[in-house]
Short mmCIF file of C-alpha atoms in Angstrom, two decimals:
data_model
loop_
_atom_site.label_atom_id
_atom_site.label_comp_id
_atom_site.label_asym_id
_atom_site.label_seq_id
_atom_site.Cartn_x
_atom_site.Cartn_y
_atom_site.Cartn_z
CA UNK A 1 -15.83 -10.51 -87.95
CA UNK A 2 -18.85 -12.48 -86.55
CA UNK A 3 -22.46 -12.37 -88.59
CA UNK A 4 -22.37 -12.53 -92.69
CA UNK A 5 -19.52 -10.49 -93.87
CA UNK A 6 -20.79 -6.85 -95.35
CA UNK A 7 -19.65 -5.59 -99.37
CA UNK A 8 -17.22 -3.24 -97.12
CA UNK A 9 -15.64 -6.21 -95.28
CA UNK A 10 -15.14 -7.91 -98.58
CA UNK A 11 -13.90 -4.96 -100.41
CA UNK A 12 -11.35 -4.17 -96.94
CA UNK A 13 -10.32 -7.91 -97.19
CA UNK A 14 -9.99 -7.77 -101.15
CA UNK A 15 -8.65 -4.54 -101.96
CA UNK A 16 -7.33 -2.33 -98.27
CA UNK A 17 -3.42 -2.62 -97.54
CA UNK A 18 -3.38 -1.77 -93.81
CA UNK A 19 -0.69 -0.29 -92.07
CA UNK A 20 1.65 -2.04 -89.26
CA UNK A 21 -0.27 -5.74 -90.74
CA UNK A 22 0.44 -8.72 -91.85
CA UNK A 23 -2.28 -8.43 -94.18
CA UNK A 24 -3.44 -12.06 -94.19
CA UNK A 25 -3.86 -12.45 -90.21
CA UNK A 26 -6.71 -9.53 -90.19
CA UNK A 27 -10.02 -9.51 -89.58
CA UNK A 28 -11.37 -6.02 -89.07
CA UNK A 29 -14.59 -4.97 -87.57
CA UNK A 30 -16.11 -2.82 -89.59
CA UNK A 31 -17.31 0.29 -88.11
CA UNK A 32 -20.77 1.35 -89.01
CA UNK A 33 -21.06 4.44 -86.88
CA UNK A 34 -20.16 6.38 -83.45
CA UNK A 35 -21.31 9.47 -81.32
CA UNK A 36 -19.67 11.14 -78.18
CA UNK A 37 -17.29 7.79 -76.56
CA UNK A 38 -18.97 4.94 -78.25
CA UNK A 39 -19.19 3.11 -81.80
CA UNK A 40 -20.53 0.13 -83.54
CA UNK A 41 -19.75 -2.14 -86.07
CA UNK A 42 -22.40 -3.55 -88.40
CA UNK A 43 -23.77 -6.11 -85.95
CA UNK A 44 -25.05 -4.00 -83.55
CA UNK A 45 -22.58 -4.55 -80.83
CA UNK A 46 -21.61 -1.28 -79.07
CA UNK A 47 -18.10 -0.77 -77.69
CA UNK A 48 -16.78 2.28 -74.88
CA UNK A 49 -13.94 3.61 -77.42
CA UNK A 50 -11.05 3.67 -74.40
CA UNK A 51 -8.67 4.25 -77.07
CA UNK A 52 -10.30 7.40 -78.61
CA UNK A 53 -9.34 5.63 -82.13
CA UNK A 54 -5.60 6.01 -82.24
CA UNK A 55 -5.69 8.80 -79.15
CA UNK A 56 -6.78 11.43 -81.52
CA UNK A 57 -10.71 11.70 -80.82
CA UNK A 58 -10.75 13.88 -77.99
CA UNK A 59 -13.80 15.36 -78.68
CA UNK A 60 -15.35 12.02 -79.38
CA UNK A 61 -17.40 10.91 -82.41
CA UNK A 62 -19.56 12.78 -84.28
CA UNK A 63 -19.25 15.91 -81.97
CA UNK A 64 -22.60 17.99 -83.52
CA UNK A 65 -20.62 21.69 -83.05
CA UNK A 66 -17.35 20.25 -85.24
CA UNK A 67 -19.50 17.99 -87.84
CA UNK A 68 -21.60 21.79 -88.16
CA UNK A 69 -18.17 23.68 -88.62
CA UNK A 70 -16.52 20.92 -91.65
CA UNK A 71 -20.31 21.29 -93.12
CA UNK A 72 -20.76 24.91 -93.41
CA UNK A 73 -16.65 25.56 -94.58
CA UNK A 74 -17.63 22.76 -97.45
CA UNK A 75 -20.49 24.59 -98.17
CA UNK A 76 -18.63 27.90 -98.96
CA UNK A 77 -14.81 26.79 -100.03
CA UNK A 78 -13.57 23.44 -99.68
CA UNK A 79 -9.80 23.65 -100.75
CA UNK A 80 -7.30 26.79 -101.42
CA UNK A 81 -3.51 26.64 -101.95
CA UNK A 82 -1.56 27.84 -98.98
CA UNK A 83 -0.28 30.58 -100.56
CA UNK A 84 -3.90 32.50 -100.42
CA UNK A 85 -4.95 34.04 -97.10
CA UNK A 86 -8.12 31.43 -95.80
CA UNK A 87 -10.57 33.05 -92.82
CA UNK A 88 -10.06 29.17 -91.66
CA UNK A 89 -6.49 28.86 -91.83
CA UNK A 90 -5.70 32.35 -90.06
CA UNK A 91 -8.59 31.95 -87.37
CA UNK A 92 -7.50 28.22 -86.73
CA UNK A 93 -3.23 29.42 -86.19
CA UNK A 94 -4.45 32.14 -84.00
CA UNK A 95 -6.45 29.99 -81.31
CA UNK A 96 -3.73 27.20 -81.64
CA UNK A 97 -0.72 30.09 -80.94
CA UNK A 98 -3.20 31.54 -77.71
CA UNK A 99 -3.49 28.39 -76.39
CA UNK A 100 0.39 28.00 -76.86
CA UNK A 101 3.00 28.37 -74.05
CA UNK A 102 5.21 31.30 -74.13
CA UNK A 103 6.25 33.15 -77.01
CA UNK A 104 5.28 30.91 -79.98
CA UNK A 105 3.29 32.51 -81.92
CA UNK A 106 3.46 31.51 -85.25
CA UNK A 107 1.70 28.01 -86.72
CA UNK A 108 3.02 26.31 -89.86
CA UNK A 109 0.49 23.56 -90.82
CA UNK A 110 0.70 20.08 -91.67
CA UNK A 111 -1.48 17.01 -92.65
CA UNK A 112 -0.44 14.95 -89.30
CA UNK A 113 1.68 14.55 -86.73
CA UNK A 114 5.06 12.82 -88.99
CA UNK A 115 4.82 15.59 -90.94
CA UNK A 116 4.92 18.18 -88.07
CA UNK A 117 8.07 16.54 -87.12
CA UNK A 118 9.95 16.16 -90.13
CA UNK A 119 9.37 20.04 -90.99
CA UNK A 120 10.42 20.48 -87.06
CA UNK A 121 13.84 18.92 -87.45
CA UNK A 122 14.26 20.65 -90.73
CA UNK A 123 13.10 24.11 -88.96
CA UNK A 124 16.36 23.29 -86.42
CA UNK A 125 18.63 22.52 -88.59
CA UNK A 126 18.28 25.66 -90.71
CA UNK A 127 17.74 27.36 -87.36
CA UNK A 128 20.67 26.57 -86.22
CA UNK A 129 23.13 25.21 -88.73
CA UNK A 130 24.16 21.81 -87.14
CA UNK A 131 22.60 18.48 -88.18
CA UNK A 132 22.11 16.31 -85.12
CA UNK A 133 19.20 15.31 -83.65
CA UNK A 134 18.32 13.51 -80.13
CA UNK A 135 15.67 11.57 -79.52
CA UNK A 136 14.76 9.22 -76.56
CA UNK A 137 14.45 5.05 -77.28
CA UNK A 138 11.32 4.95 -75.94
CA UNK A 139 9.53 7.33 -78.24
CA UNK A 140 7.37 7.28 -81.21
CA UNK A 141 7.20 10.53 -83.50
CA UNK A 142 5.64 9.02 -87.09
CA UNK A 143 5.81 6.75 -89.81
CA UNK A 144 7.79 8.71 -92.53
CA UNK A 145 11.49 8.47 -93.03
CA UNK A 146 12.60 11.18 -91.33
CA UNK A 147 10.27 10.63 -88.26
CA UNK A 148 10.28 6.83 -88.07
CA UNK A 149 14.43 7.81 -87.29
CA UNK A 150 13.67 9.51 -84.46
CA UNK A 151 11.41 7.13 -83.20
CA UNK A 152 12.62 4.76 -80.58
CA UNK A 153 10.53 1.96 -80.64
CA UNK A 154 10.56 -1.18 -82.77
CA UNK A 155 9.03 -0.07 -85.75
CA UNK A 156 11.93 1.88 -86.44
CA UNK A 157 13.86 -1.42 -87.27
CA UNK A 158 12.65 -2.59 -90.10
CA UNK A 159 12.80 0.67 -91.64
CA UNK A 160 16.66 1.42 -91.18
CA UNK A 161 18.50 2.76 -92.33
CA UNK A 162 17.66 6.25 -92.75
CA UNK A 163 17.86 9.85 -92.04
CA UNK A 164 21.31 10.73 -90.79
CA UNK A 165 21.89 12.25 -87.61
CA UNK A 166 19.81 10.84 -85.25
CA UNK A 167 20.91 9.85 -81.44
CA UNK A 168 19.20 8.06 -79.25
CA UNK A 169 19.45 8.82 -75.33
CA UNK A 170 17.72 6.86 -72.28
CA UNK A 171 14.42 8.66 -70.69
CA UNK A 172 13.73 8.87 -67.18
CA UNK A 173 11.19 5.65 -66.76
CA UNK A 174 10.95 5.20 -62.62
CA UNK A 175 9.11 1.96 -62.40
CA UNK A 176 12.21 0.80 -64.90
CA UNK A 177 15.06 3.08 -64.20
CA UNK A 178 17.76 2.56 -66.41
CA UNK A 179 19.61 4.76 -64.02
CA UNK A 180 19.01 2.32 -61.24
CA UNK A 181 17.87 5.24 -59.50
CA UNK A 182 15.62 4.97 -56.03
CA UNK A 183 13.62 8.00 -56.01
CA UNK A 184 11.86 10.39 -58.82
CA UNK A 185 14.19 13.05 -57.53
CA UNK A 186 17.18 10.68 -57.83
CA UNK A 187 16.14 9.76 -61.33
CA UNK A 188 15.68 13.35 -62.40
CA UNK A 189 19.39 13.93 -61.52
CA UNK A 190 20.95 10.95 -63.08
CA UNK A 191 18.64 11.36 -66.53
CA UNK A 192 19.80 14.99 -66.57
CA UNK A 193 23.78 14.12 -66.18
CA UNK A 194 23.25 10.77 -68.91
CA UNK A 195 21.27 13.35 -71.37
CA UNK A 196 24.76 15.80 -70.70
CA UNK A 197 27.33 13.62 -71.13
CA UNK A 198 25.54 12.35 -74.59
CA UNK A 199 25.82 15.90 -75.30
CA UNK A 200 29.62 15.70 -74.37
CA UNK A 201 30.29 12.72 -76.30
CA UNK A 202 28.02 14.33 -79.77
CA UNK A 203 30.40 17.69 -79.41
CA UNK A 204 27.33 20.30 -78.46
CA UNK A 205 28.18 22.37 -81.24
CA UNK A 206 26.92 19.61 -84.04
CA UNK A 207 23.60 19.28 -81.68
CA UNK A 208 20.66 21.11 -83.70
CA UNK A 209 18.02 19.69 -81.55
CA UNK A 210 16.52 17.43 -78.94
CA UNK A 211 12.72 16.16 -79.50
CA UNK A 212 11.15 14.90 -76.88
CA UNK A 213 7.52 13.51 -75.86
CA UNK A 214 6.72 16.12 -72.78
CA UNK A 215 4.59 13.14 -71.31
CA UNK A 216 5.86 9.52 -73.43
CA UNK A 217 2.46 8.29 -75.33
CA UNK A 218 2.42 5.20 -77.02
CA UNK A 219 6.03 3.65 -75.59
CA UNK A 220 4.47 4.19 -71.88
CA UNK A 221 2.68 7.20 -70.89
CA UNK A 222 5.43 8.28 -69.05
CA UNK A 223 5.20 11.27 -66.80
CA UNK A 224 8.70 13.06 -66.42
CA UNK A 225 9.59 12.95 -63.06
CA UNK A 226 9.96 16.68 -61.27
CA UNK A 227 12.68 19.11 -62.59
CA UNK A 228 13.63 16.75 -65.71
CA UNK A 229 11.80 19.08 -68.28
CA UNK A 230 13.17 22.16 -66.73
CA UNK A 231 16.69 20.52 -66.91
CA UNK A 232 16.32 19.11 -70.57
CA UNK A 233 15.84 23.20 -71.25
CA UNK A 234 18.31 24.39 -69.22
CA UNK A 235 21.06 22.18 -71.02
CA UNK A 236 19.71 23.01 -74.34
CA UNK A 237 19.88 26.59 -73.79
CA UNK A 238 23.38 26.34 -72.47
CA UNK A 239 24.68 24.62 -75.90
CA UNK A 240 22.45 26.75 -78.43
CA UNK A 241 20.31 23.62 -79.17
CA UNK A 242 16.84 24.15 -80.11
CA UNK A 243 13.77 21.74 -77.92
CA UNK A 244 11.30 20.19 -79.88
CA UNK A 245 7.93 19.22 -77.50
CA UNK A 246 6.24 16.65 -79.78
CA UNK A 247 2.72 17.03 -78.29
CA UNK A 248 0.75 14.86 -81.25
CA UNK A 249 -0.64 12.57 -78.63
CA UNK A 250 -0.53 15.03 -75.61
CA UNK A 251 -1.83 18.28 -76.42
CA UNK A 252 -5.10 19.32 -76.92
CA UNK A 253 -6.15 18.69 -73.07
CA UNK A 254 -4.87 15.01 -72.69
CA UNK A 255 -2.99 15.70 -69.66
CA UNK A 256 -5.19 18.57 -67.98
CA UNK A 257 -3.32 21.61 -70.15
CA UNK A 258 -3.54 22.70 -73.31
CA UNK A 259 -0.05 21.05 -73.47
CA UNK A 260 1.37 19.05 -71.25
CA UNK A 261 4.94 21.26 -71.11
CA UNK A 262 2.62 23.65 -69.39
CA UNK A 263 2.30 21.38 -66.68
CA UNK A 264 5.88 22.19 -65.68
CA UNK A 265 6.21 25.69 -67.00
CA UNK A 266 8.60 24.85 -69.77
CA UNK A 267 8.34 26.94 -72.96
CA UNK A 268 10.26 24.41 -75.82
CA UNK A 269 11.32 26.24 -79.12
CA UNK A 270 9.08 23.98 -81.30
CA UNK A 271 5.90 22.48 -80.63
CA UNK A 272 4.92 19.64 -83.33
CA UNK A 273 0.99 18.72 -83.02
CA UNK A 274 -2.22 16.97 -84.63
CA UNK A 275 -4.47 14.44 -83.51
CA UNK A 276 -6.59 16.24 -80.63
CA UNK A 277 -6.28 19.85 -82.15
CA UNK A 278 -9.54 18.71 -84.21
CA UNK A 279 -9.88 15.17 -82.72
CA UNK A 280 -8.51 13.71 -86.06
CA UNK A 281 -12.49 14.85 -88.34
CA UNK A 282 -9.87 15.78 -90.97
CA UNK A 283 -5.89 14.80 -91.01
CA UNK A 284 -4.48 18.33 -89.40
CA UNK A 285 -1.33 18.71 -88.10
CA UNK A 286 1.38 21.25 -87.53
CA UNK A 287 4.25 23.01 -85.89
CA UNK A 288 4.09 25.75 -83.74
CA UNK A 289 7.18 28.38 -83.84
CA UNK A 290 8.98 30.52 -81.16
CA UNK A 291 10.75 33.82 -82.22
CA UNK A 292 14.30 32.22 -82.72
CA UNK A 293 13.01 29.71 -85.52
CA UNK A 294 10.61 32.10 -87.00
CA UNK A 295 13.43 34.80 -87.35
CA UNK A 296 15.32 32.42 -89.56
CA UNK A 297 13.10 32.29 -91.90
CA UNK A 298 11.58 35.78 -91.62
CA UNK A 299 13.82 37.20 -94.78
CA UNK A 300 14.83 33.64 -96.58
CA UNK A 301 12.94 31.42 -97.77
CA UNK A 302 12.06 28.29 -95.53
CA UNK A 303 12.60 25.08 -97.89
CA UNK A 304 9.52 22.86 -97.07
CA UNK A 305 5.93 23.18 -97.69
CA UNK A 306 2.88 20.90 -98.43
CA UNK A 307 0.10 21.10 -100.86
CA UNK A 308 -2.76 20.62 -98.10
CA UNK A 309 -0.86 22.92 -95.41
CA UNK A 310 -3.69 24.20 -93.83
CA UNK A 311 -6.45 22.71 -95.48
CA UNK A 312 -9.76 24.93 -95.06
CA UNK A 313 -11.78 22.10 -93.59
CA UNK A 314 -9.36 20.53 -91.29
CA UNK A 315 -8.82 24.18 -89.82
CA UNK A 316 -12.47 24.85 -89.74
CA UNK A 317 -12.48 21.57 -87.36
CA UNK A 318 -9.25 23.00 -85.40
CA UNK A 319 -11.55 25.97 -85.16
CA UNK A 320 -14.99 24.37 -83.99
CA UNK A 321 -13.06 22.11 -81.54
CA UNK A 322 -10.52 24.52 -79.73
CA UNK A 323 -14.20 26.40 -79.18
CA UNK A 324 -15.52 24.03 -77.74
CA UNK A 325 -12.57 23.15 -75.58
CA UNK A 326 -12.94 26.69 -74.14
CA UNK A 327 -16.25 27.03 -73.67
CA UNK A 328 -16.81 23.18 -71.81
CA UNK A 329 -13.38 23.89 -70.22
CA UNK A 330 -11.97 20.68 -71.30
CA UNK A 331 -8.44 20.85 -69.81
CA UNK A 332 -10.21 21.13 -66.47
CA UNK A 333 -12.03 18.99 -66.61
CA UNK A 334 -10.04 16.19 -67.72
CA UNK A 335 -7.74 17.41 -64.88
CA UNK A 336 -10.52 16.87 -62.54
CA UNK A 337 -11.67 13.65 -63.46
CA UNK A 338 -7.75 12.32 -64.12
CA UNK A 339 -7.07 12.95 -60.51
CA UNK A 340 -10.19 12.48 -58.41
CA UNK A 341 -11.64 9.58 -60.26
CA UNK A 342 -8.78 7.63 -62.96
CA UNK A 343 -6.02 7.79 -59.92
CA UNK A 344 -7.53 6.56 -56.84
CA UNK A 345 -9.58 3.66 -59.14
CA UNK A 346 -6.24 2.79 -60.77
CA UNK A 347 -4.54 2.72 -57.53
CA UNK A 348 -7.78 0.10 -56.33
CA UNK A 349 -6.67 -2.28 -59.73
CA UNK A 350 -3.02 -2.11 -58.87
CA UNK A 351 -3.61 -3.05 -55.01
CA UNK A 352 -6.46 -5.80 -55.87
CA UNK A 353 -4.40 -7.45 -59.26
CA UNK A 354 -1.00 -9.01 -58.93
CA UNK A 355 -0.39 -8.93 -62.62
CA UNK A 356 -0.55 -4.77 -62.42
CA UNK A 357 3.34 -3.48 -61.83
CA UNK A 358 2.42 0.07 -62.10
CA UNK A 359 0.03 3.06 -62.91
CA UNK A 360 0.73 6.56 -64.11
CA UNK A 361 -0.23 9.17 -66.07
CA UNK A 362 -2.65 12.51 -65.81
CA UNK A 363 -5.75 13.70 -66.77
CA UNK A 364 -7.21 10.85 -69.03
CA UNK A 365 -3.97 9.43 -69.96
CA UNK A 366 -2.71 6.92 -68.41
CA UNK A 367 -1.06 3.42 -67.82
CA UNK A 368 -1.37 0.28 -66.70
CA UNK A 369 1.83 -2.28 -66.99
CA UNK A 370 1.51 -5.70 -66.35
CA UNK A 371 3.38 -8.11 -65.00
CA UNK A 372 4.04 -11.75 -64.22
CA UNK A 373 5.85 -10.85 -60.83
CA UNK A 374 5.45 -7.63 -58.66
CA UNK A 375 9.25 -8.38 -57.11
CA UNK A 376 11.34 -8.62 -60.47
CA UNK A 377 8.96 -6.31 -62.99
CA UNK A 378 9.02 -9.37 -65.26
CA UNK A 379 7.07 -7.84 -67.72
CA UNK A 380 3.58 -10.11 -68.37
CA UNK A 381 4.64 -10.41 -72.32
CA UNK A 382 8.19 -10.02 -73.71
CA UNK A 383 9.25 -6.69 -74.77
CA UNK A 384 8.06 -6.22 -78.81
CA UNK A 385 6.33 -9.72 -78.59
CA UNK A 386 4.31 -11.56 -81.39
CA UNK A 387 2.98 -14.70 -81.53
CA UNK A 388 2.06 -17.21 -78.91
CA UNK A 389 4.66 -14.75 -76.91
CA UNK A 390 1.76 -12.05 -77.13
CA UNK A 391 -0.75 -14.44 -76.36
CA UNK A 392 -1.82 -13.25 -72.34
CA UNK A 393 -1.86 -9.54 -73.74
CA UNK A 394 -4.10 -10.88 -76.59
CA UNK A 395 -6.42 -12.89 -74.04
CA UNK A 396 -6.53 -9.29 -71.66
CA UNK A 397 -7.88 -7.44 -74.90
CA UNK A 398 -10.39 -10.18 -75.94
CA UNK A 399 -11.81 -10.04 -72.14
CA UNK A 400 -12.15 -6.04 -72.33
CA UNK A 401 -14.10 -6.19 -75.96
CA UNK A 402 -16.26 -9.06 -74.48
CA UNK A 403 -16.87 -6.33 -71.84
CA UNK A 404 -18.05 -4.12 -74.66
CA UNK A 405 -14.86 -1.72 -74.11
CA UNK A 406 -11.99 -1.00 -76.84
CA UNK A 407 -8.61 -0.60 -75.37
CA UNK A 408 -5.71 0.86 -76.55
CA UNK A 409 -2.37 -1.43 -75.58
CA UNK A 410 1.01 -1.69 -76.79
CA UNK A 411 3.55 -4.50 -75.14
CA UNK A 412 2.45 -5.33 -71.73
CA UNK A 413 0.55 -2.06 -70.96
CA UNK A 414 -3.19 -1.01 -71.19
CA UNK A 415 -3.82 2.39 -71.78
CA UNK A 416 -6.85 4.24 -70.41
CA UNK A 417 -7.13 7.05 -73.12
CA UNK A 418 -10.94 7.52 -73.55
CA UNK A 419 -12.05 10.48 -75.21
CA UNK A 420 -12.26 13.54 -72.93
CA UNK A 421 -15.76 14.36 -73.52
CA UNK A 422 -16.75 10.97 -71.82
CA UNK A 423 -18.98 10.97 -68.76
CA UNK A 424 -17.92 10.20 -65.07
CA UNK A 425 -20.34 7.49 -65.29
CA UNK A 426 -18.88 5.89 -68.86
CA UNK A 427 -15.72 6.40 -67.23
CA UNK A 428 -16.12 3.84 -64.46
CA UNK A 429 -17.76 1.74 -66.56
CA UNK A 430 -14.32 1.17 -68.84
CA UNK A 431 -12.41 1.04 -65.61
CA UNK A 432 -14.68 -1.55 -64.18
CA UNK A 433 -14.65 -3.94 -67.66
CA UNK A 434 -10.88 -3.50 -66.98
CA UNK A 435 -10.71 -4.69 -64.06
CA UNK A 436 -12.24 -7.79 -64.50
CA UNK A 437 -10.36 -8.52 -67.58
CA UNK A 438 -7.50 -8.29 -65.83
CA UNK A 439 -8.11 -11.57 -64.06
CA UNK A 440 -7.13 -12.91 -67.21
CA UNK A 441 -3.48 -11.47 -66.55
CA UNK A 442 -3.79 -12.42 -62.81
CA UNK A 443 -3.73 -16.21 -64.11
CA UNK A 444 -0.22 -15.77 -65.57
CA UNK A 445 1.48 -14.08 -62.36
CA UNK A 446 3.49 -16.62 -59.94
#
């Protein structure tokens, strides 16, 4: 916090519990406004949001035709139970089930992303009568108890133990096979026949589901190599086991599509979503059903439910910003700018900066890992550092805010997830602060 401290910085400091803090150590800016990919804190200093907030804001701030939409819905019926029909609701689940893949059809909505989860795995496991559920170690599906099981990564420690059930399987990651494998082709194969034999060793027939980020987000942005999606469906129609595509952080035009299974042409059973449906104005999530799940539950009752399931103003934002999505064609656009502009400038950073190991991703998602040495992958911070471990990854962010960007980074990777409404010219911008932060990095490489 630089300048005299603001009533809302003493009231955060005094009175806010944060999440994922040690809540001595912060020091928050404090945000005093935004519009389209920038935002400001109370000093005046202007930052290029290339973290879109927590990946949600993919419309960017204060986006006039969504602000309009929350407006007029407040203005004529700001709350109903879910058990009343809402023009809203029922205009919000029919874009969300066009833009869908396939044959799901049917939207059950939730207040965020967790939540979409948990009622996933519960929507399998009444589905289908078995109780196991796989998930991959390098994942991240939510914060609740159910979802923070499934999750990979290392907040899942401290939070064990928990729901029953959950196995963990190995990814395809070809910068870091854990397949040793040589090629994307190669890794596709040996992923495929380690996903199988977990399924061997589990006994198929206890196997209710298998959730899966379609593209990883936070643990990577990693792009499935060709054929692994298509494979990961093929073995769970095989066995009767229902595929969960947790989309949260790439639907909604991240990657280029609507969702990123579309991409490959894979239709999952269950698609779990939030954040960029209505770029996080008002906390909307959901899950989006395919004919075998929504049979189930077609003449019993389904046993979950939420009091805000489908709140009228977060739908009238799903509503506003799915519009606008159409009518700017988002998804092509991001796919446009993701592969003539982010790749080939990416490529530039990774050929000019010894500390970058590797870039991926698609449309405005991507990744940057870091490294202290190209030849071994040593990664340029421990894996789940803190402290004076984290410090180079600490010393990289402070060089892109001093830049006037906001990044989005997690363990030794920078993440270029703007908001997709930002201009080509913004765009470069970020990428260019980037890359001369990352000299910073190149001073720890060998």
């Amino acid at each position: 916090m630089t300048g005299q401290p603001t009533d809302a910085y003493r009231d955060d400091r005094a009175h806010v519990f944060h999440s994922w803090s040690a809540q001595r150590t912060l020091d928050p800016v404090v945000v005093a406004g935004g519009l389209g990919s920038t935002f400001w804190d109370t000093d005046g200093k202007r930052y290029l949001d290339f973290a879109s907030q927590l990946v949600n804001l993919n419309l960017g701030h204060q986006h006039p035709r969504v602000v309009a939409a929350i407006q007029e819905q407040a203005a004529q019926l700001c709350t109903i139970a879910p058990t009343f029909g809402n023009a809203a609701r029922s205009t919000a689940a029919r874009l969300i089930a066009e833009a869908a893949p396939g044959d799901l059809r049917h939207v059950f909505f939730t207040n965020g992303g967790t939540e979409a989860n948990e009622h996933a795995v519960r929507m399998a496991r009444g589905t289908t009568g078995r109780h196991k559920i796989l998930s991959a170690y390098r994942s991240y599906h939510g914060a609740t108890t159910g979802s923070i099981t499934l999750t990979g990564d290392p907040r899942r420690w401290a939070n064990e133990p928990a729901m029953p059930g959950v196995v963990r399987f190995f990814g395809p990651y070809p910068y870091r096979s854990p397949f040793f494998s040589e090629s994307p082709e190669q890794e596709t194969e040996r992923a495929l026949a380690h996903l199988e034999e977990v399924f061997t060793f589990e006994g198929p027939q206890t196997i209710a589901a298998v959730i899966l980020e379609p593209v990883v987000g936070t643990n990577g942005i990693l792009v499935p190599p060709p054929g692994y999606l298509a494979g990961v469906r093929e073995l769970c129609d095989r066995h009767g086991v229902l595929l969960i595509a947790d989309e949260v952080m790439s639907g909604f035009g991240r990657c280029g599509e609507w969702f990123a299974v579309d991409r490959w042409g894979v239709v999952p059973d269950l698609i779990t979503f939030a954040k960029g449906v209505n770029s996080g104005y008002i906390p909307l999530g959901g899950v989006i059903l395919g004919p075998r799940v929504y049979e189930t539950f077609a003449d019993r009752p389904f046993p979950g439910g939420l009091t805000y399931s489908g709140h009228p103003l977060a739908c009238a934002a799903a509503v506003a910003t799915i519009e606008v999505m159409r009518d700017e064609a988002i998804p092509e656009r991001v796919r446009d700018l993701g592969e003539r502009v982010v790749r080939p400038r990416l490529e530039k950073l990774r050929d000019r900066h010894p500390s970058v190991g590797d870039v991926r991703g698609l449309g405005l998602f991507w990744a940057i890992e870091l490294v202290r040495d190209r030849d071994t992958k040593e990664m340029l911070v421990p894996y789940n550092a803190g402290g004076p471990a984290a410090k180079p990854m600490a010393e990289v962010v402070a060089a892109c805010k001093a830049r006037g960007v906001w990044p989005f980074t997690h363990f030794n990777r920078l993440h270029v997830v703007p908001p997709l409404v930002i201009t080509e010219a913004e765009l470069l911008e970020g990428i260019d602060a980037i890359d001369d932060a990352l000299e910073v990095a190149d001073g720890y490489t060998g």
